[in-house]
Amino acid sequence: MLVALFVAGAAMLLPLYGAETLAGRPMPLSAPALLAVVYVAACASVLAYLAYNRAVALVGANTAGLAMHLVPVFGTLLAILLLGEVPRVFHALGIGLIAAGIWLAQRRPG
């Protein structure tokens, strides 16, 4: 199923890649560009999927599903660390609200 999903996704992106190439903006075939594609294919797709399945096995689907809300947190932190994004108050407020929501969802009643 996962392979079929990846093949379907690649097939949907192929016409867009072709259009961009014909418009004169092809993806450069440099080592950094190819490494980025390999990283996205291996880490962001396959390894993330395997890690999520392992989390479901360890803590259950309800708790593992809360990891979906951490995507903007990790995106923000990686943008700060890797892209030079300047941390702002709204970043901290957003991360705090996400943490509070996860805490509220995981508390035991009573």
One Martini backbone bead per residue (centre of mass of N, CA, C, O) as a GRO file, in nm:
protein
  110
    1MET     BB    1   0.059   0.062  -0.022
    2LEU     BB    2   0.297   0.256   0.009
    3VAL     BB    3   0.412   0.223  -0.275
    4ALA     BB    4   0.156   0.316  -0.422
    5LEU     BB    5   0.158   0.600  -0.301
    6PHE     BB    6   0.436   0.688  -0.411
    7VAL     BB    7   0.373   0.643  -0.711
    8ALA     BB    8   0.131   0.835  -0.728
    9GLY     BB    9   0.283   1.088  -0.638
   10ALA     BB   10   0.494   1.086  -0.865
   11ALA     BB   11   0.288   1.096  -1.101
   12MET     BB   12   0.168   1.378  -1.015
   13LEU     BB   13   0.454   1.536  -1.032
   14LEU     BB   14   0.564   1.496  -1.322
   15PRO     BB   15   0.410   1.722  -1.481
   16LEU     BB   16   0.528   1.956  -1.312
   17TYR     BB   17   0.820   1.903  -1.379
   18GLY     BB   18   0.790   1.930  -1.684
   19ALA     BB   19   0.686   2.223  -1.685
   20GLU     BB   20   0.931   2.348  -1.542
   21THR     BB   21   1.140   2.256  -1.750
   22LEU     BB   22   1.003   2.397  -2.001
   23ALA     BB   23   1.027   2.691  -1.852
   24GLY     BB   24   1.351   2.686  -1.755
   25ARG     BB   25   1.338   2.529  -1.442
   26PRO     BB   26   1.532   2.307  -1.366
   27MET     BB   27   1.660   2.075  -1.183
   28PRO     BB   28   1.945   2.042  -1.043
   29LEU     BB   29   2.224   1.800  -1.089
   30SER     BB   30   2.328   1.806  -0.796
   31ALA     BB   31   2.434   1.689  -0.505
   32PRO     BB   32   2.245   1.851  -0.311
   33ALA     BB   33   1.981   1.788  -0.465
   34LEU     BB   34   1.996   1.476  -0.450
   35LEU     BB   35   2.017   1.460  -0.140
   36ALA     BB   36   1.743   1.590  -0.086
   37VAL     BB   37   1.574   1.373  -0.225
   38VAL     BB   38   1.674   1.135  -0.053
   39TYR     BB   39   1.585   1.249   0.218
   40VAL     BB   40   1.283   1.274   0.160
   41ALA     BB   41   1.241   0.977   0.082
   42ALA     BB   42   1.361   0.846   0.344
   43CYS     BB   43   1.289   1.022   0.598
   44ALA     BB   44   1.008   1.173   0.544
   45SER     BB   45   0.878   0.895   0.467
   46VAL     BB   46   0.975   0.613   0.568
   47LEU     BB   47   1.080   0.673   0.860
   48ALA     BB   48   0.826   0.819   0.961
   49TYR     BB   49   0.633   0.584   0.921
   50LEU     BB   50   0.781   0.381   1.105
   51ALA     BB   51   0.777   0.556   1.363
   52TYR     BB   52   0.471   0.577   1.385
   53ASN     BB   53   0.413   0.272   1.407
   54ARG     BB   54   0.579   0.236   1.665
   55ALA     BB   55   0.418   0.434   1.841
   56VAL     BB   56   0.152   0.280   1.824
   57ALA     BB   57   0.263   0.020   1.957
   58LEU     BB   58   0.355   0.161   2.231
   59VAL     BB   59   0.097   0.397   2.292
   60GLY     BB   60  -0.103   0.423   2.076
   61ALA     BB   61  -0.320   0.593   1.872
   62ASN     BB   62  -0.408   0.835   2.046
   63THR     BB   63  -0.122   0.934   2.123
   64ALA     BB   64   0.019   0.930   1.842
   65GLY     BB   65  -0.180   1.136   1.705
   66LEU     BB   66  -0.057   1.392   1.853
   67ALA     BB   67   0.198   1.426   1.666
   68MET     BB   68   0.063   1.601   1.447
   69HIS     BB   69   0.085   1.872   1.628
   70LEU     BB   70   0.418   1.882   1.601
   71VAL     BB   71   0.493   1.985   1.318
   72PRO     BB   72   0.513   2.299   1.370
   73VAL     BB   73   0.729   2.278   1.585
   74PHE     BB   74   0.953   2.144   1.412
   75GLY     BB   75   0.948   2.353   1.187
   76THR     BB   76   1.034   2.591   1.361
   77LEU     BB   77   1.296   2.476   1.481
   78LEU     BB   78   1.434   2.419   1.206
   79ALA     BB   79   1.422   2.711   1.102
   80ILE     BB   80   1.600   2.824   1.325
   81LEU     BB   81   1.850   2.628   1.291
   82LEU     BB   82   1.876   2.619   0.951
   83LEU     BB   83   1.747   2.921   0.837
   84GLY     BB   84   1.747   3.175   1.047
   85GLU     BB   85   1.515   3.211   1.211
   86VAL     BB   86   1.345   3.434   1.409
   87PRO     BB   87   1.255   3.440   1.717
   88ARG     BB   88   0.926   3.473   1.842
   89VAL     BB   89   0.653   3.513   2.028
   90PHE     BB   90   0.455   3.346   1.844
   91HIS     BB   91   0.612   3.087   1.865
   92ALA     BB   92   0.583   3.041   2.169
   93LEU     BB   93   0.276   3.051   2.177
   94GLY     BB   94   0.221   2.816   1.984
   95ILE     BB   95   0.379   2.600   2.138
   96GLY     BB   96   0.220   2.635   2.402
   97LEU     BB   97  -0.060   2.560   2.288
   98ILE     BB   98   0.015   2.278   2.195
   99ALA     BB   99   0.106   2.171   2.470
  100ALA     BB  100  -0.163   2.221   2.614
  101GLY     BB  101  -0.335   2.040   2.430
  102ILE     BB  102  -0.184   1.778   2.488
  103TRP     BB  103  -0.220   1.780   2.791
  104LEU     BB  104  -0.531   1.781   2.790
  105ALA     BB  105  -0.561   1.512   2.622
  106GLN     BB  106  -0.382   1.334   2.853
  107ARG     BB  107  -0.555   1.364   3.080
  108ARG     BB  108  -0.697   1.257   3.363
  109PRO     BB  109  -0.979   1.205   3.502
  110GLY     BB  110  -1.003   1.340   3.830
   0.00000   0.00000   0.00000
